[in-house]
mmCIF file of C-alpha atoms (C1' of nucleotides) in Angstrom:
data_model
loop_
_atom_site.group_PDB
_atom_site.id
_atom_site.type_symbol
_atom_site.label_atom_id
_atom_site.label_comp_id
_atom_site.label_asym_id
_atom_site.label_seq_id
_atom_site.Cartn_x
_atom_site.Cartn_y
_atom_site.Cartn_z
ATOM 1 C CA UNK Z 1 -8.969 -27.886 10.180
ATOM 2 C CA UNK Z 2 -9.660 -25.176 12.642
ATOM 3 C CA UNK Z 3 -6.598 -22.964 12.063
ATOM 4 C CA UNK Z 4 -6.219 -20.290 14.711
ATOM 5 C CA UNK Z 5 -5.970 -16.679 13.536
ATOM 6 C CA UNK Z 6 -4.735 -13.512 15.218
ATOM 7 C CA UNK Z 7 -6.539 -10.204 15.027
ATOM 8 C CA UNK Z 8 -4.281 -8.781 12.320
ATOM 9 C CA UNK Z 9 -4.943 -11.784 10.082
ATOM 10 C CA UNK Z 10 -8.662 -11.502 10.568
ATOM 11 C CA UNK Z 11 -8.472 -7.751 9.749
ATOM 12 C CA UNK Z 12 -6.525 -8.534 6.534
ATOM 13 C CA UNK Z 13 -8.937 -11.307 5.545
ATOM 14 C CA UNK Z 14 -11.997 -9.084 6.023
ATOM 15 C CA UNK Z 15 -10.527 -5.814 4.664
ATOM 16 C CA UNK Z 16 -10.835 -3.916 7.934
ATOM 17 C CA UNK Z 17 -8.527 -3.019 10.833
ATOM 18 C CA UNK Z 18 -7.636 -4.506 14.185
ATOM 19 C CA UNK Z 19 -9.006 -1.395 15.830
ATOM 20 C CA UNK Z 20 -12.347 -1.831 14.276
ATOM 21 C CA UNK Z 21 -12.548 -5.474 15.431
ATOM 22 C CA UNK Z 22 -11.707 -4.446 19.020
ATOM 23 C CA UNK Z 23 -14.249 -1.618 18.877
ATOM 24 C CA UNK Z 24 -16.967 -3.932 17.665
ATOM 25 C CA UNK Z 25 -16.146 -6.350 20.458
ATOM 26 C CA UNK Z 26 -16.235 -3.391 22.936
ATOM 27 C CA UNK Z 27 -19.735 -2.257 21.957
ATOM 28 C CA UNK Z 28 -21.004 -5.869 21.912
ATOM 29 C CA UNK Z 29 -21.412 -6.108 18.148
ATOM 30 C CA UNK Z 30 -19.063 -9.046 18.046
ATOM 31 C CA UNK Z 31 -18.632 -11.666 20.796
ATOM 32 C CA UNK Z 32 -15.326 -11.447 22.679
ATOM 33 C CA UNK Z 33 -12.639 -13.819 21.345
ATOM 34 C CA UNK Z 34 -13.277 -17.103 23.216
ATOM 35 C CA UNK Z 35 -11.498 -18.053 26.454
ATOM 36 C CA UNK Z 36 -9.057 -15.107 26.646
ATOM 37 C CA UNK Z 37 -7.285 -13.557 29.550
ATOM 38 C CA UNK Z 38 -7.264 -9.776 29.659
ATOM 39 C CA UNK Z 39 -4.009 -8.551 28.055
ATOM 40 C CA UNK Z 40 -3.421 -11.752 26.068
ATOM 41 C CA UNK Z 41 -3.882 -12.150 22.348
ATOM 42 C CA UNK Z 42 -7.326 -12.472 20.815
ATOM 43 C CA UNK Z 43 -7.560 -15.736 18.870
ATOM 44 C CA UNK Z 44 -10.117 -16.392 16.166
ATOM 45 C CA UNK Z 45 -11.302 -19.190 13.861
ATOM 46 C CA UNK Z 46 -12.709 -19.358 10.415
ATOM 47 C CA UNK Z 47 -16.250 -19.032 11.711
ATOM 48 C CA UNK Z 48 -15.403 -15.702 13.325
ATOM 49 C CA UNK Z 49 -14.061 -14.411 10.009
ATOM 50 C CA UNK Z 50 -17.332 -15.341 8.240
ATOM 51 C CA UNK Z 51 -19.330 -13.724 10.898
ATOM 52 C CA UNK Z 52 -17.367 -10.508 10.753
ATOM 53 C CA UNK Z 53 -17.537 -10.475 6.931
ATOM 54 C CA UNK Z 54 -21.315 -10.625 7.165
ATOM 55 C CA UNK Z 55 -21.409 -7.780 9.686
ATOM 56 C CA UNK Z 56 -19.156 -5.608 7.486
ATOM 57 C CA UNK Z 57 -21.192 -6.430 4.403
ATOM 58 C CA UNK Z 58 -24.511 -5.493 5.989
ATOM 59 C CA UNK Z 59 -22.977 -2.287 7.365
ATOM 60 C CA UNK Z 60 -21.614 -1.312 4.028
ATOM 61 C CA UNK Z 61 -24.627 -2.209 1.909
ATOM 62 C CA UNK Z 62 -27.423 -1.081 4.263
ATOM 63 C CA UNK Z 63 -25.720 2.030 5.619
ATOM 64 C CA UNK Z 64 -27.087 1.538 9.110
ATOM 65 C CA UNK Z 65 -25.732 2.664 12.403
ATOM 66 C CA UNK Z 66 -23.830 0.169 14.571
ATOM 67 C CA UNK Z 67 -26.732 0.233 17.017
ATOM 68 C CA UNK Z 68 -29.120 -0.853 14.293
ATOM 69 C CA UNK Z 69 -26.590 -3.259 13.006
ATOM 70 C CA UNK Z 70 -26.421 -4.759 16.517
ATOM 71 C CA UNK Z 71 -30.091 -5.386 16.482
ATOM 72 C CA UNK Z 72 -29.807 -7.159 13.148
ATOM 73 C CA UNK Z 73 -26.978 -9.292 14.475
ATOM 74 C CA UNK Z 74 -28.856 -10.144 17.622
ATOM 75 C CA UNK Z 75 -31.772 -11.248 15.514
ATOM 76 C CA UNK Z 76 -29.297 -13.335 13.570
ATOM 77 C CA UNK Z 77 -28.030 -15.156 16.675
ATOM 78 C CA UNK Z 78 -31.594 -15.700 17.825
ATOM 79 C CA UNK Z 79 -32.041 -17.346 14.439
ATOM 80 C CA UNK Z 80 -28.873 -19.449 14.998
ATOM 81 C CA UNK Z 81 -30.359 -20.652 18.300
ATOM 82 C CA UNK Z 82 -33.528 -21.749 16.488
ATOM 83 C CA UNK Z 83 -31.460 -23.528 13.886
ATOM 84 C CA UNK Z 84 -29.645 -25.428 16.646
ATOM 85 C CA UNK Z 85 -32.954 -26.377 18.192
ATOM 86 C CA UNK Z 86 -34.067 -27.611 14.796
ATOM 87 C CA UNK Z 87 -30.866 -29.559 14.167
ATOM 88 C CA UNK Z 88 -31.054 -31.188 17.591
ATOM 89 C CA UNK Z 89 -34.420 -32.538 16.705
ATOM 90 C CA UNK Z 90 -37.679 -30.763 17.413
ATOM 91 C CA UNK Z 91 -40.554 -32.783 18.833
ATOM 92 C CA UNK Z 92 -43.780 -31.093 17.731
ATOM 93 C CA UNK Z 93 -44.659 -30.182 14.159
ATOM 94 C CA UNK Z 94 -46.211 -27.036 15.538
ATOM 95 C CA UNK Z 95 -42.815 -25.928 16.870
ATOM 96 C CA UNK Z 96 -41.121 -26.824 13.658
ATOM 97 C CA UNK Z 97 -43.609 -24.741 11.686
ATOM 98 C CA UNK Z 98 -43.061 -21.861 14.121
ATOM 99 C CA UNK Z 99 -39.289 -21.987 13.699
ATOM 100 C CA UNK Z 100 -39.578 -21.991 9.891
ATOM 101 C CA UNK Z 101 -42.096 -19.148 9.936
ATOM 102 C CA UNK Z 102 -39.891 -16.970 12.150
ATOM 103 C CA UNK Z 103 -36.972 -17.662 9.884
ATOM 104 C CA UNK Z 104 -38.938 -16.467 6.839
ATOM 105 C CA UNK Z 105 -40.099 -13.374 8.641
ATOM 106 C CA UNK Z 106 -36.520 -12.536 9.661
ATOM 107 C CA UNK Z 107 -35.307 -12.893 6.071
ATOM 108 C CA UNK Z 108 -38.256 -10.771 4.835
ATOM 109 C CA UNK Z 109 -37.165 -7.905 7.075
ATOM 110 C CA UNK Z 110 -33.704 -8.016 5.572
ATOM 111 C CA UNK Z 111 -35.133 -8.277 2.091
ATOM 112 C CA UNK Z 112 -37.244 -5.183 2.630
ATOM 113 C CA UNK Z 113 -34.142 -3.167 3.417
ATOM 114 C CA UNK Z 114 -32.142 -4.595 0.572
ATOM 115 C CA UNK Z 115 -34.899 -4.123 -2.028
ATOM 116 C CA UNK Z 116 -35.412 -0.468 -1.079
ATOM 117 C CA UNK Z 117 -31.717 0.059 -1.621
ATOM 118 C CA UNK Z 118 -31.740 -1.922 -4.858
ATOM 119 C CA UNK Z 119 -34.598 0.285 -6.208
ATOM 120 C CA UNK Z 120 -32.763 3.543 -5.333
ATOM 121 C CA UNK Z 121 -29.634 2.286 -6.977
ATOM 122 C CA UNK Z 122 -31.503 1.179 -10.081
ATOM 123 C CA UNK Z 123 -33.202 4.612 -10.317
ATOM 124 C CA UNK Z 124 -29.868 6.368 -10.203
ATOM 125 C CA UNK Z 125 -28.343 4.009 -12.690
ATOM 126 C CA UNK Z 126 -31.240 4.519 -15.081
ATOM 127 C CA UNK Z 127 -30.845 8.275 -14.858
ATOM 128 C CA UNK Z 128 -27.106 8.087 -15.596
ATOM 129 C CA UNK Z 129 -27.499 5.724 -18.539
ATOM 130 C CA UNK Z 130 -30.246 7.997 -20.010
ATOM 131 C CA UNK Z 131 -27.911 10.993 -19.735
ATOM 132 C CA UNK Z 132 -25.175 8.938 -21.323
ATOM 133 C CA UNK Z 133 -27.432 7.953 -24.217
ATOM 134 C CA UNK Z 134 -28.332 11.539 -24.827
ATOM 135 C CA UNK Z 135 -24.680 12.583 -25.013
ATOM 136 C CA UNK Z 136 -23.844 9.612 -27.286
ATOM 137 C CA UNK Z 137 -26.608 10.512 -29.722
ATOM 138 C CA UNK Z 138 -25.488 14.137 -29.926
ATOM 139 C CA UNK Z 139 -21.958 12.848 -30.590
ATOM 140 C CA UNK Z 140 -23.282 10.740 -33.436
ATOM 141 C CA UNK Z 141 -25.147 13.785 -34.869
ATOM 142 C CA UNK Z 142 -21.820 15.634 -34.892
ATOM 143 C CA UNK Z 143 -20.186 12.796 -36.851
ATOM 144 C CA UNK Z 144 -23.004 12.802 -39.429
ATOM 145 C CA UNK Z 145 -22.636 16.481 -40.295
ATOM 146 C CA UNK Z 146 -18.919 17.185 -39.675
ATOM 147 C CA UNK Z 147 -18.714 20.218 -42.026
ATOM 148 C CA UNK Z 148 -20.896 22.462 -39.881
ATOM 149 C CA UNK Z 149 -18.099 25.060 -39.549
ATOM 150 C CA UNK Z 150 -18.867 28.745 -38.918
ATOM 151 C CA UNK Z 151 -18.378 31.390 -41.606
ATOM 152 C CA UNK M 1 -41.475 31.327 -9.886
ATOM 153 C CA UNK M 2 -38.326 31.482 -7.834
ATOM 154 C CA UNK M 3 -39.741 31.185 -4.311
ATOM 155 C CA UNK M 4 -37.174 31.910 -1.592
ATOM 156 C CA UNK M 5 -36.594 29.227 1.033
ATOM 157 C CA UNK M 6 -35.045 29.298 4.522
ATOM 158 C CA UNK M 7 -32.590 26.675 5.759
ATOM 159 C CA UNK M 8 -35.226 24.828 7.795
ATOM 160 C CA UNK M 9 -37.510 24.507 4.788
ATOM 161 C CA UNK M 10 -34.627 23.225 2.684
ATOM 162 C CA UNK M 11 -33.766 20.703 5.340
ATOM 163 C CA UNK M 12 -37.348 19.501 5.544
ATOM 164 C CA UNK M 13 -37.635 19.198 1.739
ATOM 165 C CA UNK M 14 -34.425 17.127 1.541
ATOM 166 C CA UNK M 15 -34.922 15.046 4.654
ATOM 167 C CA UNK M 16 -31.819 16.380 6.445
ATOM 168 C CA UNK M 17 -31.081 18.957 9.093
ATOM 169 C CA UNK M 18 -30.112 22.644 9.182
ATOM 170 C CA UNK M 19 -26.870 21.729 10.934
ATOM 171 C CA UNK M 20 -25.885 19.358 8.093
ATOM 172 C CA UNK M 21 -26.479 22.073 5.506
ATOM 173 C CA UNK M 22 -24.363 24.570 7.467
ATOM 174 C CA UNK M 23 -21.638 21.907 7.883
ATOM 175 C CA UNK M 24 -21.635 21.116 4.179
ATOM 176 C CA UNK M 25 -21.253 24.806 3.442
ATOM 177 C CA UNK M 26 -18.450 25.118 6.012
ATOM 178 C CA UNK M 27 -16.341 22.380 4.391
ATOM 179 C CA UNK M 28 -16.999 23.626 0.903
ATOM 180 C CA UNK M 29 -19.270 20.793 -0.174
ATOM 181 C CA UNK M 30 -22.124 23.247 -0.871
ATOM 182 C CA UNK M 31 -21.643 26.839 -2.107
ATOM 183 C CA UNK M 32 -22.482 29.484 0.450
ATOM 184 C CA UNK M 33 -26.044 30.853 0.205
ATOM 185 C CA UNK M 34 -25.859 33.666 -2.294
ATOM 186 C CA UNK M 35 -25.316 37.379 -1.304
ATOM 187 C CA UNK M 36 -25.521 36.921 2.437
ATOM 188 C CA UNK M 37 -24.130 39.062 5.293
ATOM 189 C CA UNK M 38 -22.577 37.123 8.171
ATOM 190 C CA UNK M 39 -25.222 36.638 10.852
ATOM 191 C CA UNK M 40 -28.174 37.053 8.521
ATOM 192 C CA UNK M 41 -30.455 34.290 7.260
ATOM 193 C CA UNK M 42 -29.325 31.888 4.553
ATOM 194 C CA UNK M 43 -31.732 32.002 1.645
ATOM 195 C CA UNK M 44 -32.079 29.310 -0.970
ATOM 196 C CA UNK M 45 -33.955 28.594 -4.204
ATOM 197 C CA UNK M 46 -35.340 25.522 -5.837
ATOM 198 C CA UNK M 47 -32.031 24.900 -7.668
ATOM 199 C CA UNK M 48 -30.211 24.668 -4.377
ATOM 200 C CA UNK M 49 -32.703 22.142 -3.136
ATOM 201 C CA UNK M 50 -32.121 19.950 -6.177
ATOM 202 C CA UNK M 51 -28.342 20.308 -5.785
ATOM 203 C CA UNK M 52 -28.466 19.224 -2.128
ATOM 204 C CA UNK M 53 -30.802 16.359 -2.937
ATOM 205 C CA UNK M 54 -28.270 15.053 -5.418
ATOM 206 C CA UNK M 55 -25.410 15.339 -2.926
ATOM 207 C CA UNK M 56 -27.414 13.531 -0.234
ATOM 208 C CA UNK M 57 -28.357 10.786 -2.631
ATOM 209 C CA UNK M 58 -24.827 10.133 -3.823
ATOM 210 C CA UNK M 59 -23.605 10.089 -0.224
ATOM 211 C CA UNK M 60 -26.266 7.694 0.835
ATOM 212 C CA UNK M 61 -26.044 5.338 -2.136
ATOM 213 C CA UNK M 62 -22.251 5.347 -2.735
ATOM 214 C CA UNK M 63 -21.236 5.395 1.007
ATOM 215 C CA UNK M 64 -18.275 7.755 0.298
ATOM 216 C CA UNK M 65 -16.579 10.184 2.638
ATOM 217 C CA UNK M 66 -17.412 13.874 2.356
ATOM 218 C CA UNK M 67 -13.899 14.476 0.943
ATOM 219 C CA UNK M 68 -14.570 11.983 -1.914
ATOM 220 C CA UNK M 69 -18.072 13.414 -2.306
ATOM 221 C CA UNK M 70 -16.544 16.862 -2.649
ATOM 222 C CA UNK M 71 -14.425 15.639 -5.548
ATOM 223 C CA UNK M 72 -17.459 14.193 -7.236
ATOM 224 C CA UNK M 73 -19.417 17.423 -6.767
ATOM 225 C CA UNK M 74 -16.459 19.511 -8.113
ATOM 226 C CA UNK M 75 -16.366 17.283 -11.208
ATOM 227 C CA UNK M 76 -20.091 17.938 -11.460
ATOM 228 C CA UNK M 77 -19.628 21.777 -11.449
ATOM 229 C CA UNK M 78 -16.845 21.452 -14.002
ATOM 230 C CA UNK M 79 -19.445 19.609 -16.087
ATOM 231 C CA UNK M 80 -21.951 22.450 -15.509
ATOM 232 C CA UNK M 81 -19.438 24.947 -16.749
ATOM 233 C CA UNK M 82 -18.977 22.859 -19.924
ATOM 234 C CA UNK M 83 -22.797 22.711 -20.363
ATOM 235 C CA UNK M 84 -22.933 26.536 -20.137
ATOM 236 C CA UNK M 85 -20.212 26.806 -22.728
ATOM 237 C CA UNK M 86 -22.190 24.467 -24.945
ATOM 238 C CA UNK M 87 -25.474 26.376 -24.421
ATOM 239 C CA UNK M 88 -23.839 29.688 -25.139
ATOM 240 C CA UNK M 89 -22.805 28.353 -28.557
ATOM 241 C CA UNK M 90 -19.536 26.673 -29.176
ATOM 242 C CA UNK M 91 -17.712 27.583 -32.251
ATOM 243 C CA UNK M 92 -15.596 24.599 -33.351
ATOM 244 C CA UNK M 93 -16.980 21.083 -33.817
ATOM 245 C CA UNK M 94 -13.707 19.797 -32.275
ATOM 246 C CA UNK M 95 -14.594 21.606 -29.083
ATOM 247 C CA UNK M 96 -18.177 20.367 -29.185
ATOM 248 C CA UNK M 97 -16.915 16.798 -29.578
ATOM 249 C CA UNK M 98 -14.515 17.280 -26.664
ATOM 250 C CA UNK M 99 -17.235 18.561 -24.381
ATOM 251 C CA UNK M 100 -19.464 15.625 -25.160
ATOM 252 C CA UNK M 101 -16.668 13.130 -24.756
ATOM 253 C CA UNK M 102 -15.723 14.538 -21.305
ATOM 254 C CA UNK M 103 -19.360 14.390 -20.305
ATOM 255 C CA UNK M 104 -19.561 10.729 -21.222
ATOM 256 C CA UNK M 105 -16.325 9.969 -19.313
ATOM 257 C CA UNK M 106 -17.690 11.726 -16.228
ATOM 258 C CA UNK M 107 -20.899 9.715 -16.333
ATOM 259 C CA UNK M 108 -18.940 6.521 -16.883
ATOM 260 C CA UNK M 109 -16.977 7.070 -13.651
ATOM 261 C CA UNK M 110 -20.202 7.413 -11.700
ATOM 262 C CA UNK M 111 -21.680 4.366 -13.476
ATOM 263 C CA UNK M 112 -18.660 2.272 -12.443
ATOM 264 C CA UNK M 113 -19.304 3.134 -8.761
ATOM 265 C CA UNK M 114 -23.009 2.576 -9.058
ATOM 266 C CA UNK M 115 -22.778 -0.747 -10.861
ATOM 267 C CA UNK M 116 -20.260 -2.166 -8.349
ATOM 268 C CA UNK M 117 -22.832 -1.342 -5.606
ATOM 269 C CA UNK M 118 -25.676 -2.748 -7.683
ATOM 270 C CA UNK M 119 -23.800 -6.083 -8.067
ATOM 271 C CA UNK M 120 -23.058 -6.406 -4.345
ATOM 272 C CA UNK M 121 -26.675 -5.649 -3.512
ATOM 273 C CA UNK M 122 -27.846 -8.143 -6.107
ATOM 274 C CA UNK M 123 -25.581 -10.825 -4.653
ATOM 275 C CA UNK M 124 -26.940 -10.303 -1.157
ATOM 276 C CA UNK M 125 -30.491 -10.240 -2.372
ATOM 277 C CA UNK M 126 -29.938 -13.546 -4.291
ATOM 278 C CA UNK M 127 -28.536 -15.188 -1.157
ATOM 279 C CA UNK M 128 -31.495 -14.040 0.952
ATOM 280 C CA UNK M 129 -34.091 -15.192 -1.499
ATOM 281 C CA UNK M 130 -32.341 -18.544 -1.877
ATOM 282 C CA UNK M 131 -32.477 -18.997 1.907
ATOM 283 C CA UNK M 132 -36.129 -17.920 1.864
ATOM 284 C CA UNK M 133 -36.908 -20.542 -0.813
ATOM 285 C CA UNK M 134 -35.290 -23.290 1.234
ATOM 286 C CA UNK M 135 -37.338 -22.456 4.287
ATOM 287 C CA UNK M 136 -40.549 -22.179 2.287
ATOM 288 C CA UNK M 137 -40.019 -25.584 0.756
ATOM 289 C CA UNK M 138 -39.429 -27.199 4.136
ATOM 290 C CA UNK M 139 -42.647 -25.584 5.358
ATOM 291 C CA UNK M 140 -44.495 -27.117 2.396
ATOM 292 C CA UNK M 141 -43.028 -30.447 3.305
ATOM 293 C CA UNK M 142 -44.424 -30.109 6.802
ATOM 294 C CA UNK M 143 -47.861 -29.358 5.356
ATOM 295 C CA UNK M 144 -47.737 -32.445 3.128
ATOM 296 C CA UNK M 145 -47.066 -34.872 6.014
ATOM 297 C CA UNK M 146 -48.820 -33.181 8.963
ATOM 298 C CA UNK M 147 -49.346 -36.445 10.941
ATOM 299 C CA UNK M 148 -45.638 -36.959 11.622
ATOM 300 C CA UNK M 149 -46.278 -36.863 15.390
ATOM 301 C CA UNK M 150 -43.965 -38.675 17.847
ATOM 302 C CA UNK M 151 -45.041 -41.814 19.666
ATOM 303 C "C1'" DT J 1 18.118 -12.257 22.041
ATOM 304 C "C1'" DT J 2 15.965 -9.925 18.179
ATOM 305 C "C1'" DG J 3 11.644 -8.823 15.495
ATOM 306 C "C1'" DC J 4 7.103 -9.053 14.956
ATOM 307 C "C1'" DT J 5 2.447 -8.676 16.275
ATOM 308 C "C1'" DC J 6 -0.190 -8.166 19.933
ATOM 309 C "C1'" DC J 7 -2.032 -5.497 24.280
ATOM 310 C "C1'" DT J 8 -4.262 -1.281 26.783
ATOM 311 C "C1'" DC J 9 -4.856 3.563 27.520
ATOM 312 C "C1'" DA J 10 -5.916 7.775 25.565
ATOM 313 C "C1'" DC J 11 -6.111 11.595 22.631
ATOM 314 C "C1'" DG J 12 -7.433 12.997 17.629
ATOM 315 C "C1'" DT J 13 -10.816 13.112 13.751
ATOM 316 C "C1'" DC J 14 -14.846 13.036 10.833
ATOM 317 C "C1'" DA J 15 -19.725 14.076 10.434
ATOM 318 C "C1'" DC J 16 -22.591 15.752 12.488
ATOM 319 C "C1'" DG J 17 -26.214 16.412 17.291
ATOM 320 C "C1'" DT J 18 -27.440 19.417 20.766
ATOM 321 C "C1'" DG J 19 -28.025 23.020 23.741
ATOM 322 C "C1'" DA J 20 -26.691 28.226 25.191
ATOM 323 C "C1'" DG J 21 -27.462 32.832 24.349
ATOM 324 C "C1'" DG J 22 -28.789 36.214 21.050
ATOM 325 C "C1'" DT J 23 -30.733 38.644 16.743
ATOM 326 C "C1'" DG J 24 -34.245 39.393 12.882
ATOM 327 C "C1'" DG J 25 -38.387 39.085 9.939
ATOM 328 C "C1'" DC J 26 -43.855 38.014 9.522
ATOM 329 C "C1'" DT U 1 -45.013 42.946 21.371
ATOM 330 C "C1'" DT U 2 -45.129 38.059 20.997
ATOM 331 C "C1'" DG U 3 -43.621 33.665 18.614
ATOM 332 C "C1'" DC U 4 -41.012 31.586 15.397
ATOM 333 C "C1'" DT U 5 -36.991 30.535 12.911
ATOM 334 C "C1'" DC U 6 -32.757 31.884 12.270
ATOM 335 C "C1'" DC U 7 -27.763 32.983 13.791
ATOM 336 C "C1'" DT U 8 -22.908 31.715 15.882
ATOM 337 C "C1'" DC U 9 -20.106 29.467 19.298
ATOM 338 C "C1'" DA U 10 -18.889 25.374 21.474
ATOM 339 C "C1'" DC U 11 -19.128 21.068 23.633
ATOM 340 C "C1'" DG U 12 -20.891 16.059 22.986
ATOM 341 C "C1'" DT U 13 -21.078 11.772 20.269
ATOM 342 C "C1'" DC U 14 -20.322 8.027 17.083
ATOM 343 C "C1'" DA U 15 -17.078 5.194 14.633
ATOM 344 C "C1'" DC U 16 -13.206 4.617 14.464
ATOM 345 C "C1'" DG U 17 -7.482 6.402 13.460
ATOM 346 C "C1'" DT U 18 -3.204 6.920 15.575
ATOM 347 C "C1'" DG U 19 0.497 7.082 18.447
ATOM 348 C "C1'" DA U 20 2.693 5.875 23.331
ATOM 349 C "C1'" DG U 21 4.492 2.550 26.174
ATOM 350 C "C1'" DG U 22 4.631 -2.215 27.272
ATOM 351 C "C1'" DT U 23 4.093 -7.545 27.073
ATOM 352 C "C1'" DG U 24 4.235 -12.206 24.711
ATOM 353 C "C1'" DG U 25 4.889 -16.012 21.296
ATOM 354 C "C1'" DC U 26 7.675 -17.943 16.893
#
DNA sequence: TTGCTCCTCACGTCACGTGAGGTGGC
DNA sequence: TTGCTCCTCACGTCACGTGAGGTGGC
């Protein structure tokens, strides 16, 4: 059931702060809480929580500016519009093919960003484990000849 | 040979700006350029470039604040001091064992951070590829029955 | 009615960006 | 001497943090 949430609860659920949510609304990164009079409480639903979680995750993992993030999110809502068109029944197979193709291209753009990050992370991890192995092997050498005391 | 570099060259080599280098020096994240009179040019060597590259990489990949980054870097120079002690010949095997053990623990702390990131990235990548697969398979379905035109 | 969370300014902070005006080495 | 890069303020900006003072729903 669509339980209604206040901004503090949404902040808690997503691991952020009320200020951040208001700021994201202010710069147009999040849509304003629906049907709200200025001064009154912002009310959210589970879908808004999911949406915010996604935004925070992309920001954290991709390390992009909020401006770039806004472009990504806009592309995402364009995608949502296409999904609605699809769900409501699309007439021509040409249009259906177009929608699917655009969806794949959108995902590919995100995958490019993610994979670049993944590779950098993997490189760093490999370097660290290599250094760890070297230290471990020296430690084992010490254990094998423990009587190497000075004169 | 130890070619001497100016701040703009260092910035170019590391993909950052002169302002960032000065700022990092100001907050103690980087050591001040060696033997320099106030007002005169900062001069760097290849080692400084490597050091800065490491700092920028950790910042980018770990997404930490400069304060946290400074702690990491300080731990790194503590490690460098231990490596020097090792290189200059350490007397007791107990001390050698201690140095190696501390080195491994230091690397393990960094590995914990890196692996957490790696897992998050992997989760996101898996979700994206799954969505991509679903779209691709729908596209293939369309190709298999291309005469599904409306009346 | 009392707490609690919410609201809107609005100033502070972190990590730099961006001139302004001036000095120093090929 | 002319460019070029460098220097030090110092103010601007982005992404929020943090009160100040006030209103609104269990």
